[in-house]
Amino acid sequence: MPVAAVARASRMSGSEFRAFQAERPDDERWELIEGVPVMMTPPLMEHNVIATNLQTLLNAALRDHDESLYAVQRPGIEFPWPRSILVEMERNGAYKPEPDVAVVAYDDVVGGKRFTDAATLLAEVVSSTDEDLTPVSGARWIDVKVRLYREHGPCRAILVVEQERVHVTLHAREADGWTCRVLTGLGDDLAIPSMGLACKVGDLYRDTRWQPRRARPHRT
């Protein structure tokens, strides 16, 4: 979550934030939280390992399920928000979240785009710093993100993977609305039919402290 925010007399709009972001180095990661641009701290290496594991699992599944889709890390997404969210933004300030992993159209990946307006899966790898509260509403940023992601029409699934314990929350859009399932065992089955994914929770945590690789004898 936040480590540095740009001091301003007034909050930024979404378009102002994109103009500001375009002037920043590519290796900086910024999100707009209730109108305040916030630079995110570099994550722990385990965070990156989990995100890479998820991206790899999704792309392996999508090759058989739907080759028009592709999983990428940290994509820029211009969410077309519904009116209810826009009203909230008028009160609290604009939001520009950036997911850790998202499934987007493959044509957007190879088309040289920086931003897309549609994602069918959105995923976050979170730590205790995501308990930090947003500056205006006082809600946890991860909870705000999930609520915003649920409002994204093309989204079929949302994953929240905790890096400091084995804990995965899967939100899935069904015919009658959203369902939520929590998985806490490495051997638990994780299935996302809309992505063609079927794996174990432990596959997400491979090569982390929770699922370390086995020591191999050194060759002499």
JSON list of N, CA and C in Angstrom, two decimals, residues 105-148:
[
{"chain": "A", "resi": 105, "resn": "ALA", "atom": "N", "xyz": [-7.52, -9.25, -23.32]},
{"chain": "A", "resi": 105, "resn": "ALA", "atom": "CA", "xyz": [-7.53, -9.73, -24.70]},
{"chain": "A", "resi": 105, "resn": "ALA", "atom": "C", "xyz": [-6.09, -9.86, -25.22]},
{"chain": "A", "resi": 106, "resn": "TYR", "atom": "N", "xyz": [-5.79, -10.99, -25.84]},
{"chain": "A", "resi": 106, "resn": "TYR", "atom": "CA", "xyz": [-4.44, -11.19, -26.38]},
{"chain": "A", "resi": 106, "resn": "TYR", "atom": "C", "xyz": [-4.11, -10.13, -27.44]},
{"chain": "A", "resi": 107, "resn": "ASP", "atom": "N", "xyz": [-5.13, -9.68, -28.18]},
{"chain": "A", "resi": 107, "resn": "ASP", "atom": "CA", "xyz": [-4.90, -8.65, -29.19]},
{"chain": "A", "resi": 107, "resn": "ASP", "atom": "C", "xyz": [-4.37, -7.37, -28.56]},
{"chain": "A", "resi": 108, "resn": "ASP", "atom": "N", "xyz": [-4.78, -7.07, -27.32]},
{"chain": "A", "resi": 108, "resn": "ASP", "atom": "CA", "xyz": [-4.26, -5.89, -26.64]},
{"chain": "A", "resi": 108, "resn": "ASP", "atom": "C", "xyz": [-2.80, -6.07, -26.27]},
{"chain": "A", "resi": 109, "resn": "VAL", "atom": "N", "xyz": [-2.42, -7.31, -25.96]},
{"chain": "A", "resi": 109, "resn": "VAL", "atom": "CA", "xyz": [-1.04, -7.60, -25.57]},
{"chain": "A", "resi": 109, "resn": "VAL", "atom": "C", "xyz": [-0.10, -7.40, -26.75]},
{"chain": "A", "resi": 110, "resn": "VAL", "atom": "N", "xyz": [-0.46, -7.96, -27.89]},
{"chain": "A", "resi": 110, "resn": "VAL", "atom": "CA", "xyz": [0.43, -7.88, -29.06]},
{"chain": "A", "resi": 110, "resn": "VAL", "atom": "C", "xyz": [0.21, -6.60, -29.85]},
{"chain": "A", "resi": 111, "resn": "GLY", "atom": "N", "xyz": [-0.78, -5.81, -29.45]},
{"chain": "A", "resi": 111, "resn": "GLY", "atom": "CA", "xyz": [-1.07, -4.56, -30.17]},
{"chain": "A", "resi": 111, "resn": "GLY", "atom": "C", "xyz": [-0.28, -3.37, -29.69]},
{"chain": "A", "resi": 112, "resn": "GLY", "atom": "N", "xyz": [0.67, -3.61, -28.77]},
{"chain": "A", "resi": 112, "resn": "GLY", "atom": "CA", "xyz": [1.50, -2.51, -28.30]},
{"chain": "A", "resi": 112, "resn": "GLY", "atom": "C", "xyz": [0.79, -1.53, -27.39]},
{"chain": "A", "resi": 113, "resn": "LYS", "atom": "N", "xyz": [-0.27, -1.98, -26.74]},
{"chain": "A", "resi": 113, "resn": "LYS", "atom": "CA", "xyz": [-1.05, -1.08, -25.90]},
{"chain": "A", "resi": 113, "resn": "LYS", "atom": "C", "xyz": [-0.49, -1.01, -24.47]},
{"chain": "A", "resi": 114, "resn": "ARG", "atom": "N", "xyz": [-0.63, 0.15, -23.85]},
{"chain": "A", "resi": 114, "resn": "ARG", "atom": "CA", "xyz": [-0.30, 0.30, -22.45]},
{"chain": "A", "resi": 114, "resn": "ARG", "atom": "C", "xyz": [-1.53, 0.08, -21.57]},
{"chain": "A", "resi": 115, "resn": "PHE", "atom": "N", "xyz": [-2.73, 0.42, -22.11]},
{"chain": "A", "resi": 115, "resn": "PHE", "atom": "CA", "xyz": [-3.96, 0.32, -21.35]},
{"chain": "A", "resi": 115, "resn": "PHE", "atom": "C", "xyz": [-5.00, -0.49, -22.12]},
{"chain": "A", "resi": 116, "resn": "THR", "atom": "N", "xyz": [-5.88, -1.14, -21.36]},
{"chain": "A", "resi": 116, "resn": "THR", "atom": "CA", "xyz": [-7.04, -1.81, -21.92]},
{"chain": "A", "resi": 116, "resn": "THR", "atom": "C", "xyz": [-8.26, -1.38, -21.11]},
{"chain": "A", "resi": 117, "resn": "ASP", "atom": "N", "xyz": [-9.44, -1.58, -21.67]},
{"chain": "A", "resi": 117, "resn": "ASP", "atom": "CA", "xyz": [-10.65, -1.21, -20.93]},
{"chain": "A", "resi": 117, "resn": "ASP", "atom": "C", "xyz": [-11.46, -2.43, -20.52]},
{"chain": "A", "resi": 118, "resn": "ALA", "atom": "N", "xyz": [-10.87, -3.63, -20.64]},
{"chain": "A", "resi": 118, "resn": "ALA", "atom": "CA", "xyz": [-11.61, -4.84, -20.30]},
{"chain": "A", "resi": 118, "resn": "ALA", "atom": "C", "xyz": [-10.66, -5.90, -19.75]},
{"chain": "A", "resi": 119, "resn": "ALA", "atom": "N", "xyz": [-11.05, -6.50, -18.62]},
{"chain": "A", "resi": 119, "resn": "ALA", "atom": "CA", "xyz": [-10.31, -7.62, -18.04]},
{"chain": "A", "resi": 119, "resn": "ALA", "atom": "C", "xyz": [-11.32, -8.64, -17.55]},
{"chain": "A", "resi": 120, "resn": "THR", "atom": "N", "xyz": [-11.07, -9.91, -17.86]},
{"chain": "A", "resi": 120, "resn": "THR", "atom": "CA", "xyz": [-12.01, -10.95, -17.45]},
{"chain": "A", "resi": 120, "resn": "THR", "atom": "C", "xyz": [-11.64, -11.57, -16.10]},
{"chain": "A", "resi": 121, "resn": "LEU", "atom": "N", "xyz": [-10.42, -11.38, -15.66]},
{"chain": "A", "resi": 121, "resn": "LEU", "atom": "CA", "xyz": [-10.00, -11.78, -14.31]},
{"chain": "A", "resi": 121, "resn": "LEU", "atom": "C", "xyz": [-9.08, -10.71, -13.77]},
{"chain": "A", "resi": 122, "resn": "LEU", "atom": "N", "xyz": [-9.25, -10.40, -12.48]},
{"chain": "A", "resi": 122, "resn": "LEU", "atom": "CA", "xyz": [-8.41, -9.42, -11.80]},
{"chain": "A", "resi": 122, "resn": "LEU", "atom": "C", "xyz": [-7.90, -10.05, -10.52]},
{"chain": "A", "resi": 123, "resn": "ALA", "atom": "N", "xyz": [-6.61, -9.93, -10.27]},
{"chain": "A", "resi": 123, "resn": "ALA", "atom": "CA", "xyz": [-6.02, -10.60, -9.10]},
{"chain": "A", "resi": 123, "resn": "ALA", "atom": "C", "xyz": [-5.08, -9.66, -8.36]},
{"chain": "A", "resi": 124, "resn": "GLU", "atom": "N", "xyz": [-5.08, -9.80, -7.04]},
{"chain": "A", "resi": 124, "resn": "GLU", "atom": "CA", "xyz": [-4.20, -9.03, -6.17]},
{"chain": "A", "resi": 124, "resn": "GLU", "atom": "C", "xyz": [-3.45, -9.97, -5.24]},
{"chain": "A", "resi": 125, "resn": "VAL", "atom": "N", "xyz": [-2.15, -9.74, -5.10]},
{"chain": "A", "resi": 125, "resn": "VAL", "atom": "CA", "xyz": [-1.33, -10.43, -4.11]},
{"chain": "A", "resi": 125, "resn": "VAL", "atom": "C", "xyz": [-1.11, -9.43, -2.99]},
{"chain": "A", "resi": 126, "resn": "VAL", "atom": "N", "xyz": [-1.61, -9.72, -1.80]},
{"chain": "A", "resi": 126, "resn": "VAL", "atom": "CA", "xyz": [-1.67, -8.72, -0.75]},
{"chain": "A", "resi": 126, "resn": "VAL", "atom": "C", "xyz": [-0.82, -9.11, 0.46]},
{"chain": "A", "resi": 127, "resn": "SER", "atom": "N", "xyz": [-0.41, -8.07, 1.20]},
{"chain": "A", "resi": 127, "resn": "SER", "atom": "CA", "xyz": [0.33, -8.27, 2.45]},
{"chain": "A", "resi": 127, "resn": "SER", "atom": "C", "xyz": [-0.33, -7.44, 3.53]},
{"chain": "A", "resi": 128, "resn": "SER", "atom": "N", "xyz": [0.28, -7.42, 4.70]},
{"chain": "A", "resi": 128, "resn": "SER", "atom": "CA", "xyz": [-0.32, -6.69, 5.82]},
{"chain": "A", "resi": 128, "resn": "SER", "atom": "C", "xyz": [-0.42, -5.20, 5.54]},
{"chain": "A", "resi": 129, "resn": "THR", "atom": "N", "xyz": [0.42, -4.68, 4.65]},
{"chain": "A", "resi": 129, "resn": "THR", "atom": "CA", "xyz": [0.35, -3.24, 4.35]},
{"chain": "A", "resi": 129, "resn": "THR", "atom": "C", "xyz": [-0.94, -2.90, 3.62]},
{"chain": "A", "resi": 130, "resn": "ASP", "atom": "N", "xyz": [-1.60, -3.88, 3.06]},
{"chain": "A", "resi": 130, "resn": "ASP", "atom": "CA", "xyz": [-2.87, -3.61, 2.39]},
{"chain": "A", "resi": 130, "resn": "ASP", "atom": "C", "xyz": [-4.00, -3.41, 3.38]},
{"chain": "A", "resi": 131, "resn": "GLU", "atom": "N", "xyz": [-3.67, -3.50, 4.67]},
{"chain": "A", "resi": 131, "resn": "GLU", "atom": "CA", "xyz": [-4.63, -3.15, 5.71]},
{"chain": "A", "resi": 131, "resn": "GLU", "atom": "C", "xyz": [-4.73, -1.63, 5.86]},
{"chain": "A", "resi": 132, "resn": "ASP", "atom": "N", "xyz": [-3.81, -0.90, 5.22]},
{"chain": "A", "resi": 132, "resn": "ASP", "atom": "CA", "xyz": [-3.82, 0.56, 5.33]},
{"chain": "A", "resi": 132, "resn": "ASP", "atom": "C", "xyz": [-5.15, 1.12, 4.82]},
{"chain": "A", "resi": 133, "resn": "LEU", "atom": "N", "xyz": [-5.57, 2.21, 5.42]},
{"chain": "A", "resi": 133, "resn": "LEU", "atom": "CA", "xyz": [-6.87, 2.78, 5.09]},
{"chain": "A", "resi": 133, "resn": "LEU", "atom": "C", "xyz": [-6.74, 3.86, 4.03]},
{"chain": "A", "resi": 134, "resn": "THR", "atom": "N", "xyz": [-7.77, 3.97, 3.21]},
{"chain": "A", "resi": 134, "resn": "THR", "atom": "CA", "xyz": [-7.79, 5.02, 2.20]},
{"chain": "A", "resi": 134, "resn": "THR", "atom": "C", "xyz": [-7.99, 6.37, 2.85]},
{"chain": "A", "resi": 135, "resn": "PRO", "atom": "N", "xyz": [-7.49, 7.44, 2.20]},
{"chain": "A", "resi": 135, "resn": "PRO", "atom": "CA", "xyz": [-7.42, 8.74, 2.89]},
{"chain": "A", "resi": 135, "resn": "PRO", "atom": "C", "xyz": [-8.75, 9.40, 3.21]},
{"chain": "A", "resi": 136, "resn": "VAL", "atom": "N", "xyz": [-9.79, 9.14, 2.43]},
{"chain": "A", "resi": 136, "resn": "VAL", "atom": "CA", "xyz": [-11.06, 9.85, 2.64]},
{"chain": "A", "resi": 136, "resn": "VAL", "atom": "C", "xyz": [-12.10, 8.95, 3.29]},
{"chain": "A", "resi": 137, "resn": "SER", "atom": "N", "xyz": [-12.39, 7.81, 2.69]},
{"chain": "A", "resi": 137, "resn": "SER", "atom": "CA", "xyz": [-13.47, 6.95, 3.19]},
{"chain": "A", "resi": 137, "resn": "SER", "atom": "C", "xyz": [-13.04, 6.11, 4.39]},
{"chain": "A", "resi": 138, "resn": "GLY", "atom": "N", "xyz": [-11.73, 5.92, 4.58]},
{"chain": "A", "resi": 138, "resn": "GLY", "atom": "CA", "xyz": [-11.26, 5.13, 5.71]},
{"chain": "A", "resi": 138, "resn": "GLY", "atom": "C", "xyz": [-11.43, 3.63, 5.53]},
{"chain": "A", "resi": 139, "resn": "ALA", "atom": "N", "xyz": [-11.68, 3.17, 4.31]},
{"chain": "A", "resi": 139, "resn": "ALA", "atom": "CA", "xyz": [-11.81, 1.74, 4.03]},
{"chain": "A", "resi": 139, "resn": "ALA", "atom": "C", "xyz": [-10.45, 1.16, 3.64]},
{"chain": "A", "resi": 140, "resn": "ARG", "atom": "N", "xyz": [-10.28, -0.16, 3.84]},
{"chain": "A", "resi": 140, "resn": "ARG", "atom": "CA", "xyz": [-9.05, -0.81, 3.38]},
{"chain": "A", "resi": 140, "resn": "ARG", "atom": "C", "xyz": [-8.98, -0.73, 1.86]},
{"chain": "A", "resi": 141, "resn": "TRP", "atom": "N", "xyz": [-7.79, -0.43, 1.34]},
{"chain": "A", "resi": 141, "resn": "TRP", "atom": "CA", "xyz": [-7.64, -0.29, -0.11]},
{"chain": "A", "resi": 141, "resn": "TRP", "atom": "C", "xyz": [-7.97, -1.59, -0.83]},
{"chain": "A", "resi": 142, "resn": "ILE", "atom": "N", "xyz": [-7.59, -2.74, -0.27]},
{"chain": "A", "resi": 142, "resn": "ILE", "atom": "CA", "xyz": [-7.89, -4.00, -0.95]},
{"chain": "A", "resi": 142, "resn": "ILE", "atom": "C", "xyz": [-9.40, -4.23, -1.01]},
{"chain": "A", "resi": 143, "resn": "ASP", "atom": "N", "xyz": [-10.13, -3.84, 0.04]},
{"chain": "A", "resi": 143, "resn": "ASP", "atom": "CA", "xyz": [-11.59, -4.00, 0.02]},
{"chain": "A", "resi": 143, "resn": "ASP", "atom": "C", "xyz": [-12.22, -3.08, -1.02]},
{"chain": "A", "resi": 144, "resn": "VAL", "atom": "N", "xyz": [-11.67, -1.87, -1.13]},
{"chain": "A", "resi": 144, "resn": "VAL", "atom": "CA", "xyz": [-12.17, -0.94, -2.16]},
{"chain": "A", "resi": 144, "resn": "VAL", "atom": "C", "xyz": [-11.91, -1.51, -3.54]},
{"chain": "A", "resi": 145, "resn": "LYS", "atom": "N", "xyz": [-10.72, -2.06, -3.74]},
{"chain": "A", "resi": 145, "resn": "LYS", "atom": "CA", "xyz": [-10.38, -2.64, -5.05]},
{"chain": "A", "resi": 145, "resn": "LYS", "atom": "C", "xyz": [-11.36, -3.75, -5.43]},
{"chain": "A", "resi": 146, "resn": "VAL", "atom": "N", "xyz": [-11.61, -4.66, -4.51]},
{"chain": "A", "resi": 146, "resn": "VAL", "atom": "CA", "xyz": [-12.51, -5.78, -4.82]},
{"chain": "A", "resi": 146, "resn": "VAL", "atom": "C", "xyz": [-13.89, -5.26, -5.18]},
{"chain": "A", "resi": 147, "resn": "ARG", "atom": "N", "xyz": [-14.36, -4.28, -4.44]},
{"chain": "A", "resi": 147, "resn": "ARG", "atom": "CA", "xyz": [-15.69, -3.73, -4.73]},
{"chain": "A", "resi": 147, "resn": "ARG", "atom": "C", "xyz": [-15.71, -3.07, -6.12]},
{"chain": "A", "resi": 148, "resn": "LEU", "atom": "N", "xyz": [-14.64, -2.35, -6.45]},
{"chain": "A", "resi": 148, "resn": "LEU", "atom": "CA", "xyz": [-14.56, -1.73, -7.76]},
{"chain": "A", "resi": 148, "resn": "LEU", "atom": "C", "xyz": [-14.47, -2.79, -8.87]}
]
